Amino acid sequence: MLQLVFRRLLVGFSTLFVVISLTFFLMRFLPGGPFDRERQIPPAIQANLEARYHLNEPLYVQYGLYLNDIFHGDLGPSYKYQSRRVNDIVAESFWNSFKIGLSALILGTLAGILLGTLAGTTQNRFLDGLLSLFGISSLSMPSFIFGGMLVLLFALKLKWLPAARLETPLHYLLPVCSLALVPFAYAFLLVRTSVLETRRKGFVMIKRSFGINETTVVMSHILRNSLLPLLSIMGPLAAAIVTGSFAVEFIFAIPGLGKHFITAVGNRDYTLVMGITLVFSVILILFNTLTDVLYGVLDPRLRESARGEGD
Amino acid sequence: MIRTNNRFKLTLKMKLCLGFLLLILAMAFSEPLLGLDPVYIHPEQSLLPPGSGGYWFGTDDLGRDLFARLAVGAQISLLIGFATALVAVVLGTLYGTFSAYFEGQVDTLMMRIIDVIYSLPGLMIVILFSVFFGRSVISLVLALALFSWPDTARIVRGQVLSLKREEFIEAYHSLGGDAFRLAWQHFLPNLMGMIILTTAMTVPRAILTESTLSFIGLGVEPPQSSWGSLASEGWQLVRVAPHMILFPGLLIFTTMVILNILGDTLREELEPQQ
């Protein structure tokens, strides 16, 4: 068990190191610096600016300084918003992304479990087929198109809900639904297959032959055994939420991490880009490690063969 | 034996999917074949609704034929999807075969590298790479492929590992056959099913990622346009001309459904049962 945790943490830390180095060097080798503007700045000012942010030092010195800062929990100053620190921008936008992302993850997974169980247990082949088509459609629907359609229908045509920004709880409805689509699709397809498989297992037949009523069989025997595989896709689900948040924050003009990332790439705001990438990586690594460890706790067979090869 | 011996049967569902896929391919080729004009600007015909003025899908804000623009967009979107899958699958197959062939420490190390790649925030790194390489179609393909090959590598590795235990491979070794012929004549034909399967899984994902990137303005750049960038243009005008986002959206969605159903069916047929 400890070995499993240790392995995952090792992979986690090497991933973080790769992320930091990769983003650092990619950003530095990009043509054009953060202070190249259309309007020419006097060379002296340009030099002062670069000196202030250590951009005139050799690359390895900059890299060392950056690593040192990160080690002390400091993501550095923003190059674009010159009076602000990356830590503040990230902290501020993180909550917007976090609230939407977590609600979407919970909503999508719950809906997926519900409909997945329904599709897996129903005797009605038509209903199952319909739900499965719905599931594969959700998987195929890009979040930006789904979000766009929701806005078009509920905000512009019917005028029931606001189209953008996060002000009242009502504002959360459309972005959360758009973002929940992918987790829903993953959870639905997985739970349906898993329920179908569990239904054929011997112990379920035995329970049934005892005359236990169908609802109890489904709720306490089939479902309990079918939900374990769901843990294994929590990592990919979190990744899907992160990916989806870019498009959803773009559509709904939400000042979250994804929106800031897009702007920062355009502004060549090195430190902000790196800071946001780092935050997302930490979230993904935490999720992966947590689900692997939980998996190990819930399924003892995995502890024996703990090879840390989870997704 | 893992080899799927029974010949592939085309079900009605697959025939329907292939038919739709052909339609979309036909659309991509319709621009040069029918002589459609995606470029010419007709200011007096701006934002025509679908069906009017002889334009099936209407026109955009500059009066350009939306169908023609989507046909050109189809070329770019499909090209990126298939090219990414090609690069990723070749890379993944080589990596997976190599890893499984040597086993032991080499294998462990190579799989750890894949673990690390899996934990990277994919979309952000793809954005950084595509900006870094200069945001052309080729750089997008490379950036996307860089994050698509690990799936193939894992699947191929598993397959090669079990192939290596097969008697006919052992017999081949004991007869002193060389490694290249082993790979070419025995591994490759037996891996073909998995290679087709991973290709079918990679194409829709690449198309989806590309369209998302183009939608948020970090994908293909003008004058080139893909379905994603057309959807992005449509989104700017969603209040006045919803057809400009409806049609690209519908095309991306339909293509994704078809490719996903095809991939699913292939998986059911080809995936080795545990």
Coordinates of C-alpha atoms in Angstrom, one line a residue:
Chain A
M1 CA 0.0 0.0 0.0
L2 CA 2.7 2.4 1.0
Q3 CA 4.6 1.4 -2.0
L4 CA 1.7 2.3 -4.2
V5 CA 1.4 5.8 -2.6
F6 CA 5.1 6.2 -2.9
R7 CA 5.1 5.2 -6.6
R8 CA 2.3 7.6 -7.5
L9 CA 4.0 10.5 -5.6
L10 CA 7.2 9.8 -7.5
V11 CA 5.4 9.9 -10.8
G12 CA 3.6 13.0 -9.6
F13 CA 6.8 14.9 -8.7
S14 CA 8.5 13.9 -12.0
T15 CA 5.4 15.1 -13.9
L16 CA 5.6 18.4 -12.0
F17 CA 9.2 18.8 -12.9
V18 CA 8.6 18.0 -16.5
V19 CA 5.7 20.5 -16.6
I20 CA 7.8 23.3 -15.1
S21 CA 10.7 22.7 -17.3
L22 CA 8.7 22.2 -20.5
T23 CA 6.6 25.4 -20.0
F24 CA 9.6 27.4 -19.0
F25 CA 11.7 26.5 -22.0
L26 CA 8.8 26.6 -24.5
M27 CA 7.9 30.1 -23.4
R28 CA 11.5 31.3 -23.4
F29 CA 12.2 30.0 -26.9
L30 CA 9.1 31.6 -28.4
P31 CA 9.9 34.4 -30.8
G32 CA 9.1 37.8 -29.2
G33 CA 9.2 38.7 -25.5
P34 CA 6.6 40.0 -23.2
F35 CA 7.7 43.6 -23.6
D36 CA 7.7 43.7 -27.4
R37 CA 4.8 46.0 -28.2
E38 CA 3.6 47.5 -31.4
R39 CA 4.7 50.9 -30.1
Q40 CA 8.5 51.1 -29.7
I41 CA 9.6 51.5 -26.1
P42 CA 12.9 53.4 -25.7
P43 CA 15.8 50.9 -25.4
A44 CA 16.8 52.1 -22.0
I45 CA 13.3 51.4 -20.6
Q46 CA 13.2 48.0 -22.4
A47 CA 16.6 47.2 -20.8
N48 CA 15.4 48.3 -17.3
L49 CA 12.2 46.2 -17.7
E50 CA 14.2 43.2 -18.7
A51 CA 16.6 43.7 -15.9
R52 CA 13.8 44.0 -13.4
Y53 CA 12.4 40.6 -14.3
H54 CA 15.9 39.0 -14.8
L55 CA 15.2 38.5 -18.5
N56 CA 18.7 39.7 -19.3
E57 CA 20.4 36.9 -17.4
P58 CA 21.5 33.7 -19.0
L59 CA 18.7 31.1 -19.4
Y60 CA 20.0 28.7 -16.8
V61 CA 20.1 31.5 -14.2
Q62 CA 16.5 32.4 -15.0
Y63 CA 15.6 28.8 -14.8
G64 CA 17.3 28.4 -11.4
L65 CA 15.6 31.6 -10.1
Y66 CA 12.3 30.4 -11.3
L67 CA 12.7 26.9 -9.7
N68 CA 13.8 28.6 -6.4
D69 CA 10.7 30.9 -6.4
I70 CA 8.3 28.0 -7.1
F71 CA 10.0 26.0 -4.3
H72 CA 9.0 28.9 -2.0
G73 CA 5.5 28.9 -3.3
D74 CA 5.9 32.1 -5.3
L75 CA 4.8 32.1 -9.0
G76 CA 6.4 35.4 -9.6
P77 CA 5.1 38.8 -11.0
S78 CA 2.8 39.0 -13.9
Y79 CA 4.5 40.5 -17.0
K80 CA 1.3 42.0 -18.3
Y81 CA -0.5 43.3 -15.3
Q82 CA 2.6 44.8 -13.8
S83 CA 1.4 45.6 -10.4
R84 CA 0.0 42.1 -9.7
R85 CA 1.5 38.8 -8.6
V86 CA 0.6 35.6 -10.4
N87 CA -0.3 34.1 -7.1
D88 CA -3.1 36.6 -6.6
I89 CA -4.5 36.3 -10.2
V90 CA -4.4 32.5 -9.9
A91 CA -6.0 32.5 -6.4
E92 CA -8.8 34.8 -7.6
S93 CA -9.6 33.0 -10.8
F94 CA -9.1 29.5 -9.3
W95 CA -12.4 29.8 -7.3
N96 CA -14.4 30.6 -10.3
S97 CA -13.1 27.5 -12.2
F98 CA -13.2 25.4 -9.1
K99 CA -16.9 26.1 -8.3
I100 CA -18.0 25.3 -11.8
G101 CA -15.7 22.4 -12.3
L102 CA -16.6 20.6 -9.1
S103 CA -20.3 21.2 -9.5
A104 CA -20.1 19.9 -13.1
L105 CA -18.1 16.8 -12.0
I106 CA -20.6 15.9 -9.3
L107 CA -23.7 16.7 -11.4
G108 CA -22.4 14.8 -14.5
T109 CA -21.3 11.8 -12.6
L110 CA -24.5 11.5 -10.6
A111 CA -26.6 11.8 -13.8
G112 CA -24.4 9.3 -15.5
I113 CA -24.8 6.8 -12.6
L114 CA -28.5 7.2 -12.6
L115 CA -29.1 6.8 -16.3
G116 CA -26.4 4.2 -16.6
T117 CA -28.0 2.0 -14.1
L118 CA -31.4 2.6 -15.7
A119 CA -30.0 1.6 -19.1
G120 CA -28.2 -1.4 -17.7
T121 CA -31.1 -2.8 -15.7
T122 CA -34.0 -2.1 -18.0
Q123 CA -35.7 -5.0 -19.8
N124 CA -36.9 -2.6 -22.4
R125 CA -34.4 -2.8 -25.3
F126 CA -35.8 0.3 -26.9
L127 CA -35.2 2.4 -23.8
D128 CA -31.7 1.0 -23.5
G129 CA -30.9 1.7 -27.1
L130 CA -32.3 5.2 -26.8
L131 CA -30.2 5.9 -23.7
S132 CA -27.1 4.5 -25.3
L133 CA -27.5 6.7 -28.3
F134 CA -27.9 9.6 -25.9
G135 CA -24.7 8.5 -24.1
I136 CA -22.6 8.3 -27.2
S137 CA -24.1 11.6 -28.5
S138 CA -23.0 13.3 -25.3
L139 CA -19.5 11.8 -25.7
S140 CA -19.4 13.2 -29.3
M141 CA -20.7 16.6 -28.4
P142 CA -17.9 19.2 -28.0
S143 CA -18.6 21.3 -24.8
F144 CA -18.3 24.5 -26.8
I145 CA -21.1 23.5 -29.2
F146 CA -23.3 22.2 -26.4
G147 CA -22.7 25.4 -24.4
G148 CA -23.4 27.5 -27.5
M149 CA -26.6 25.7 -28.1
L150 CA -27.7 26.1 -24.5
V151 CA -27.1 29.8 -24.7
L152 CA -28.8 30.1 -28.0
L153 CA -31.9 28.3 -26.7
F154 CA -32.2 29.3 -23.0
A155 CA -30.6 32.8 -23.0
L156 CA -31.2 34.3 -26.5
K157 CA -34.4 32.6 -27.7
L158 CA -36.4 31.9 -24.5
K159 CA -34.6 34.5 -22.4
W160 CA -35.0 32.3 -19.3
L161 CA -31.4 32.4 -18.1
P162 CA -28.5 34.9 -18.3
A163 CA -26.0 34.3 -21.2
A164 CA -22.7 35.1 -19.5
R165 CA -20.7 35.9 -16.4
L166 CA -21.2 34.6 -12.8
E167 CA -23.3 36.9 -10.7
T168 CA -26.3 35.1 -9.3
P169 CA -26.8 31.3 -8.7
L170 CA -28.8 31.3 -11.9
H171 CA -25.7 32.3 -13.8
Y172 CA -24.1 29.0 -12.9
L173 CA -26.8 26.8 -14.4
L174 CA -25.7 26.9 -18.1
P175 CA -21.9 26.7 -17.7
V176 CA -22.2 23.9 -15.2
C177 CA -24.5 21.9 -17.5
S178 CA -22.2 22.5 -20.5
L179 CA -19.2 21.3 -18.5
A180 CA -21.1 18.3 -17.0
L181 CA -21.7 16.7 -20.4
V182 CA -18.4 14.9 -20.8
P183 CA -18.3 13.5 -17.2
F184 CA -21.9 12.4 -17.7
A185 CA -21.1 10.6 -20.9
Y186 CA -18.0 8.8 -19.4
A187 CA -19.9 7.8 -16.3
F188 CA -23.0 6.7 -18.2
L189 CA -21.2 4.4 -20.6
L190 CA -19.0 2.9 -17.9
V191 CA -21.8 2.3 -15.4
R192 CA -24.0 0.8 -18.1
T193 CA -21.4 -1.7 -19.2
S194 CA -20.5 -2.5 -15.6
V195 CA -24.1 -3.0 -14.5
L196 CA -24.7 -5.3 -17.5
E197 CA -21.6 -7.4 -16.5
T198 CA -22.5 -7.6 -12.8
R199 CA -26.1 -8.6 -13.6
R200 CA -24.7 -11.8 -15.2
K201 CA -22.6 -12.7 -12.1
G202 CA -23.5 -15.7 -10.1
F203 CA -24.1 -14.0 -6.8
V204 CA -26.7 -11.7 -8.3
M205 CA -28.6 -14.8 -9.6
I206 CA -28.4 -16.3 -6.1
K207 CA -29.8 -13.2 -4.5
R208 CA -32.6 -13.2 -6.9
S209 CA -33.3 -16.9 -6.4
F210 CA -33.7 -16.1 -2.7
G211 CA -36.7 -13.9 -3.7
I212 CA -35.1 -10.6 -2.7
N213 CA -37.0 -7.9 -4.5
E214 CA -35.5 -6.5 -7.7
T215 CA -35.0 -2.9 -6.3
T216 CA -32.9 -4.2 -3.4
V217 CA -30.9 -6.4 -5.7
V218 CA -30.1 -3.5 -8.0
M219 CA -29.5 -0.9 -5.3
S220 CA -27.4 -2.9 -2.8
H221 CA -25.8 -5.6 -4.9
I222 CA -25.5 -4.6 -8.5
L223 CA -24.8 -0.9 -8.0
R224 CA -22.3 -1.4 -5.2
N225 CA -20.2 -3.6 -7.4
S226 CA -20.6 -1.6 -10.5
L227 CA -19.4 1.7 -9.1
L228 CA -15.9 0.6 -8.4
P229 CA -14.7 0.9 -12.0
L230 CA -16.0 4.5 -11.9
L231 CA -13.0 5.4 -9.6
S232 CA -10.6 4.4 -12.3
I233 CA -11.9 7.1 -14.6
M234 CA -11.9 9.9 -12.1
G235 CA -8.4 11.0 -13.3
P236 CA -9.5 11.2 -17.0
L237 CA -12.7 12.9 -15.8
A238 CA -10.8 15.6 -14.0
A239 CA -8.7 16.0 -17.1
A240 CA -11.8 16.3 -19.2
I241 CA -13.2 19.0 -16.9
V242 CA -10.0 20.9 -17.2
T243 CA -10.1 20.7 -21.0
G244 CA -13.8 21.6 -21.1
S245 CA -13.3 24.6 -18.9
F246 CA -11.3 26.4 -21.6
A247 CA -14.2 26.4 -24.0
V248 CA -16.9 26.9 -21.4
E249 CA -15.1 29.9 -19.7
F250 CA -14.6 31.3 -23.2
I251 CA -18.3 31.0 -24.1
F252 CA -19.7 32.3 -20.8
A253 CA -17.0 35.0 -20.3
I254 CA -16.1 33.6 -16.9
P255 CA -12.8 35.0 -15.4
G256 CA -11.4 31.5 -14.5
L257 CA -8.1 29.9 -15.0
G258 CA -8.8 28.7 -18.6
K259 CA -9.8 32.2 -19.7
H260 CA -6.7 33.7 -18.1
F261 CA -4.5 31.1 -19.7
I262 CA -5.8 31.9 -23.2
T263 CA -5.2 35.6 -22.7
A264 CA -1.8 35.0 -21.1
V265 CA -0.6 32.9 -24.1
G266 CA -1.6 35.8 -26.4
N267 CA 0.2 38.3 -24.1
R268 CA 3.3 36.2 -23.7
D269 CA 2.8 36.6 -20.0
Y270 CA 5.4 33.9 -19.2
T271 CA 4.9 33.6 -15.5
L272 CA 1.1 33.6 -15.7
V273 CA 1.1 30.9 -18.3
M274 CA 3.5 28.8 -16.3
G275 CA 1.6 29.4 -13.1
I276 CA -1.7 28.3 -14.5
T277 CA -0.2 25.3 -16.1
L278 CA 1.3 24.4 -12.8
V279 CA -1.9 24.7 -10.9
F280 CA -3.8 22.5 -13.4
S281 CA -1.0 19.9 -13.2
V282 CA -1.1 19.8 -9.4
I283 CA -4.9 19.3 -9.6
L284 CA -4.6 16.5 -12.1
I285 CA -1.8 14.8 -10.1
L286 CA -3.7 15.1 -6.9
F287 CA -6.8 13.5 -8.5
N288 CA -4.8 10.7 -10.0
T289 CA -2.9 9.9 -6.8
L290 CA -6.1 10.1 -4.7
T291 CA -8.1 7.8 -6.9
D292 CA -5.2 5.2 -7.2
V293 CA -4.9 5.1 -3.4
L294 CA -8.6 4.9 -2.9
Y295 CA -8.7 2.1 -5.4
G296 CA -6.1 0.3 -3.4
V297 CA -8.1 0.7 -0.2
L298 CA -11.3 -0.5 -1.8
D299 CA -9.9 -3.3 -3.9
P300 CA -7.3 -5.3 -2.0
R301 CA -6.3 -7.3 -5.1
L302 CA -4.8 -4.2 -6.6
R303 CA -2.4 -3.7 -3.6
E304 CA -0.7 -7.0 -4.5
S305 CA -0.2 -6.1 -8.1
A306 CA 0.4 -2.4 -7.4
R307 CA 2.3 -1.4 -10.4
G308 CA 1.1 2.2 -10.5
E309 CA -0.1 1.9 -14.0
G310 CA -3.4 3.6 -13.6
D311 CA -4.4 6.2 -16.1
Chain B
M1 CA -4.6 -17.1 -29.9
I2 CA -5.6 -13.4 -29.9
R3 CA -5.8 -13.1 -33.7
T4 CA -9.4 -12.5 -34.9
N5 CA -9.9 -15.2 -37.4
N6 CA -13.5 -14.6 -38.3
R7 CA -13.9 -12.2 -41.2
F8 CA -15.4 -8.9 -40.4
K9 CA -19.1 -8.6 -40.9
L10 CA -20.6 -5.2 -41.8
T11 CA -23.7 -4.6 -39.8
L12 CA -26.4 -2.2 -40.8
K13 CA -25.2 0.3 -38.2
M14 CA -21.7 0.3 -39.7
K15 CA -23.0 0.6 -43.2
L16 CA -25.0 3.7 -42.1
C17 CA -22.0 5.2 -40.4
L18 CA -19.7 4.5 -43.4
G19 CA -22.4 6.1 -45.7
F20 CA -22.5 9.2 -43.6
L21 CA -18.7 9.3 -43.5
L22 CA -18.6 9.1 -47.3
L23 CA -21.1 12.0 -47.4
I24 CA -18.8 14.2 -45.3
L25 CA -15.8 13.2 -47.4
A26 CA -17.8 14.1 -50.5
M27 CA -18.5 17.5 -48.9
A28 CA -14.8 18.0 -48.4
F29 CA -14.1 17.2 -52.0
S30 CA -17.1 19.2 -53.3
E31 CA -15.3 22.5 -53.2
P32 CA -12.8 21.7 -56.0
L33 CA -15.1 19.4 -57.8
L34 CA -18.2 21.6 -58.0
G35 CA -16.2 24.7 -58.3
L36 CA -17.6 26.3 -55.2
D37 CA -16.3 29.7 -54.2
P38 CA -15.5 30.1 -50.5
V39 CA -13.5 33.3 -50.9
Y40 CA -15.4 35.7 -53.0
I41 CA -17.0 38.5 -51.0
H42 CA -20.6 39.7 -51.8
P43 CA -21.2 42.6 -49.4
E44 CA -24.8 42.9 -50.5
Q45 CA -25.5 39.3 -49.7
S46 CA -24.3 39.3 -46.1
L47 CA -25.8 37.0 -43.5
L48 CA -28.4 35.4 -45.7
P49 CA -30.4 32.8 -43.9
P50 CA -30.0 29.2 -45.1
G51 CA -31.7 28.3 -48.3
S52 CA -32.1 31.9 -49.6
G53 CA -30.2 33.2 -52.6
G54 CA -29.2 29.8 -53.7
Y55 CA -27.0 29.2 -50.7
W56 CA -27.9 26.0 -48.9
F57 CA -26.3 27.0 -45.6
G58 CA -26.7 30.7 -46.1
T59 CA -23.8 33.2 -46.1
D60 CA -21.5 34.7 -43.5
D61 CA -21.1 38.4 -42.6
L62 CA -19.0 39.1 -45.7
G63 CA -21.5 37.4 -48.0
R64 CA -19.4 34.3 -48.5
D65 CA -21.0 31.0 -49.2
L66 CA -21.1 29.2 -45.9
F67 CA -21.4 25.7 -47.5
A68 CA -18.3 26.3 -49.5
R69 CA -16.4 27.6 -46.5
L70 CA -17.5 24.5 -44.5
A71 CA -16.4 22.3 -47.3
V72 CA -12.9 23.8 -47.2
G73 CA -13.1 23.6 -43.4
A74 CA -13.9 19.9 -43.7
Q75 CA -10.7 19.4 -45.6
I76 CA -8.6 21.0 -42.8
S77 CA -10.5 19.4 -40.0
L78 CA -10.4 15.9 -41.5
L79 CA -6.8 16.3 -42.6
I80 CA -5.7 17.2 -39.1
G81 CA -7.7 14.3 -37.6
F82 CA -6.3 11.7 -39.9
A83 CA -2.7 13.1 -40.1
T84 CA -2.6 13.2 -36.3
A85 CA -3.8 9.6 -36.0
L86 CA -1.2 8.5 -38.6
V87 CA 1.7 10.1 -36.8
A88 CA 0.5 9.1 -33.4
V89 CA -0.2 5.5 -34.4
V90 CA 3.1 5.0 -36.1
L91 CA 5.0 6.5 -33.1
G92 CA 2.9 4.6 -30.6
T93 CA 3.3 1.2 -32.4
L94 CA 7.1 1.6 -32.6
Y95 CA 7.3 2.7 -29.0
G96 CA 5.0 -0.1 -27.7
T97 CA 6.7 -2.8 -29.7
F98 CA 10.1 -1.6 -28.6
S99 CA 9.1 -1.5 -25.0
A100 CA 7.5 -5.0 -25.0
Y101 CA 10.3 -6.5 -27.1
F102 CA 13.0 -5.6 -24.5
E103 CA 10.8 -6.0 -21.4
G104 CA 12.4 -5.7 -18.0
Q105 CA 13.9 -2.4 -17.0
V106 CA 13.7 -0.8 -20.4
D107 CA 10.0 -1.6 -20.4
T108 CA 9.4 -0.2 -16.9
L109 CA 11.2 3.0 -17.7
M110 CA 9.4 3.5 -21.0
M111 CA 6.0 2.9 -19.3
R112 CA 6.9 5.4 -16.5
I113 CA 7.5 8.0 -19.2
I114 CA 4.0 7.3 -20.5
D115 CA 2.6 7.7 -17.0
V116 CA 4.2 11.1 -16.8
I117 CA 2.8 12.1 -20.2
Y118 CA -0.7 10.9 -19.1
S119 CA -0.6 13.2 -16.1
L120 CA 0.3 16.3 -18.1
P121 CA -2.5 18.8 -18.6
G122 CA -2.8 17.8 -22.3
L123 CA -4.7 20.7 -23.8
M124 CA -2.4 23.4 -22.3
I125 CA 0.8 21.7 -23.5
V126 CA -0.8 21.2 -27.0
I127 CA -1.5 25.0 -27.0
L128 CA 2.0 25.8 -25.9
F129 CA 3.6 23.5 -28.5
S130 CA 1.4 24.7 -31.3
V131 CA 2.2 28.3 -30.5
F132 CA 5.8 27.3 -30.2
F133 CA 5.9 25.6 -33.6
G134 CA 4.2 28.5 -35.3
R135 CA 0.5 27.6 -35.4
S136 CA 0.3 26.1 -38.9
V137 CA -1.6 22.9 -39.7
I138 CA 1.6 20.9 -39.5
S139 CA 2.5 22.3 -36.1
L140 CA -1.0 21.5 -34.8
V141 CA -0.7 17.9 -36.1
L142 CA 2.6 17.5 -34.4
A143 CA 1.4 19.0 -31.1
L144 CA -1.7 16.8 -31.1
A145 CA 0.2 13.7 -32.1
L146 CA 2.6 14.2 -29.3
F147 CA -0.2 13.7 -26.8
S148 CA -2.1 11.0 -28.7
W149 CA 0.5 8.3 -29.1
P150 CA 0.7 6.9 -25.6
D151 CA -2.7 5.2 -26.0
T152 CA -1.5 3.3 -29.0
A153 CA 1.8 2.5 -27.3
R154 CA 0.1 1.0 -24.3
I155 CA -2.3 -1.2 -26.3
V156 CA 0.4 -2.3 -28.7
R157 CA 2.7 -3.1 -25.9
G158 CA 0.2 -5.4 -24.2
Q159 CA -0.5 -7.1 -27.5
V160 CA 3.2 -7.7 -28.3
L161 CA 3.8 -9.0 -24.8
S162 CA 1.2 -11.7 -25.2
L163 CA 2.3 -12.3 -28.8
K164 CA 5.8 -13.0 -27.6
R165 CA 4.5 -15.9 -25.5
E166 CA 3.0 -17.6 -28.6
E167 CA 4.4 -20.9 -29.7
F168 CA 5.0 -19.8 -33.3
I169 CA 7.1 -16.9 -32.2
E170 CA 9.2 -19.2 -30.0
A171 CA 9.5 -21.5 -32.9
Y172 CA 10.6 -18.7 -35.1
H173 CA 13.3 -17.7 -32.5
S174 CA 14.5 -21.3 -32.2
L175 CA 15.0 -21.4 -36.0
G176 CA 17.2 -18.3 -35.7
G177 CA 15.0 -15.8 -37.5
D178 CA 16.1 -12.2 -37.5
A179 CA 14.4 -9.5 -35.6
F180 CA 13.3 -7.3 -38.6
R181 CA 11.6 -10.1 -40.4
L182 CA 10.0 -11.1 -37.1
A183 CA 8.6 -7.6 -36.7
W184 CA 7.5 -7.3 -40.3
Q185 CA 6.1 -10.8 -41.0
H186 CA 4.7 -11.9 -37.6
F187 CA 4.2 -8.9 -35.3
L188 CA 2.7 -6.5 -37.8
P189 CA 0.0 -8.7 -39.3
N190 CA -1.0 -9.8 -35.8
L191 CA -1.1 -6.2 -34.5
M192 CA -3.1 -4.9 -37.5
G193 CA -6.4 -5.2 -35.6
M194 CA -5.1 -3.1 -32.7
I195 CA -3.5 -0.6 -35.0
I196 CA -6.8 0.0 -36.9
L197 CA -8.7 0.2 -33.6
T198 CA -6.4 2.8 -32.1
T199 CA -6.5 4.8 -35.3
A200 CA -10.3 4.8 -35.2
M201 CA -10.1 6.0 -31.6
T202 CA -7.5 8.7 -32.2
V203 CA -9.1 10.4 -35.2
P204 CA -12.2 11.7 -33.4
R205 CA -10.2 12.9 -30.4
A206 CA -7.9 14.8 -32.6
I207 CA -10.7 16.4 -34.5
L208 CA -12.4 17.4 -31.2
T209 CA -9.3 18.9 -29.7
E210 CA -8.5 20.8 -32.9
S211 CA -11.9 22.2 -33.1
T212 CA -11.8 23.3 -29.4
L213 CA -8.5 25.0 -30.0
S214 CA -9.7 26.7 -33.1
F215 CA -12.9 27.8 -31.3
I216 CA -11.0 29.5 -28.5
G217 CA -8.8 31.2 -31.1
L218 CA -5.6 29.2 -30.6
G219 CA -5.9 26.7 -33.5
V220 CA -5.6 27.2 -37.2
E221 CA -5.1 30.8 -38.3
P222 CA -6.7 32.8 -41.1
P223 CA -6.7 32.5 -44.1
Q224 CA -7.0 28.8 -43.2
S225 CA -10.2 27.8 -41.5
S226 CA -11.4 24.6 -39.9
W227 CA -14.9 23.7 -38.6
G228 CA -13.8 24.9 -35.2
S229 CA -12.7 28.4 -36.4
L230 CA -15.9 28.7 -38.4
A231 CA -17.9 27.9 -35.3
S232 CA -15.8 30.5 -33.5
E233 CA -16.7 33.1 -36.1
G234 CA -20.3 32.0 -35.8
W235 CA -20.2 32.4 -32.1
Q236 CA -19.3 36.1 -32.5
L237 CA -22.5 36.6 -34.5
V238 CA -24.8 34.2 -32.6
R239 CA -27.3 37.0 -31.8
V240 CA -27.8 38.0 -35.4
A241 CA -27.1 34.9 -37.5
P242 CA -27.4 31.7 -35.4
H243 CA -27.0 29.6 -38.6
M244 CA -23.3 30.5 -38.6
I245 CA -22.7 28.4 -35.5
L246 CA -25.5 25.9 -36.0
F247 CA -24.0 24.4 -39.2
P248 CA -20.4 24.0 -38.1
G249 CA -21.6 22.7 -34.8
L250 CA -23.9 20.1 -36.5
L251 CA -21.1 19.0 -38.8
I252 CA -18.6 18.5 -36.0
F253 CA -21.2 16.7 -33.9
T254 CA -22.3 14.4 -36.7
T255 CA -18.7 13.5 -37.6
M256 CA -17.9 12.8 -34.0
V257 CA -20.9 10.6 -33.5
I258 CA -20.1 8.6 -36.6
L259 CA -16.5 8.1 -35.8
N260 CA -17.2 7.2 -32.2
I261 CA -19.8 4.6 -33.2
L262 CA -17.4 3.2 -35.8
G263 CA -14.6 3.1 -33.1
D264 CA -17.0 1.4 -30.6
T265 CA -18.1 -1.3 -33.1
L266 CA -14.5 -1.9 -34.0
R267 CA -13.6 -2.3 -30.4
E268 CA -16.3 -4.8 -29.7
E269 CA -15.0 -6.8 -32.7
L270 CA -11.3 -6.5 -32.3
E271 CA -10.5 -6.1 -28.6
P272 CA -9.0 -9.3 -27.1
Q273 CA -11.3 -10.7 -24.5
Q274 CA -9.8 -11.2 -21.1

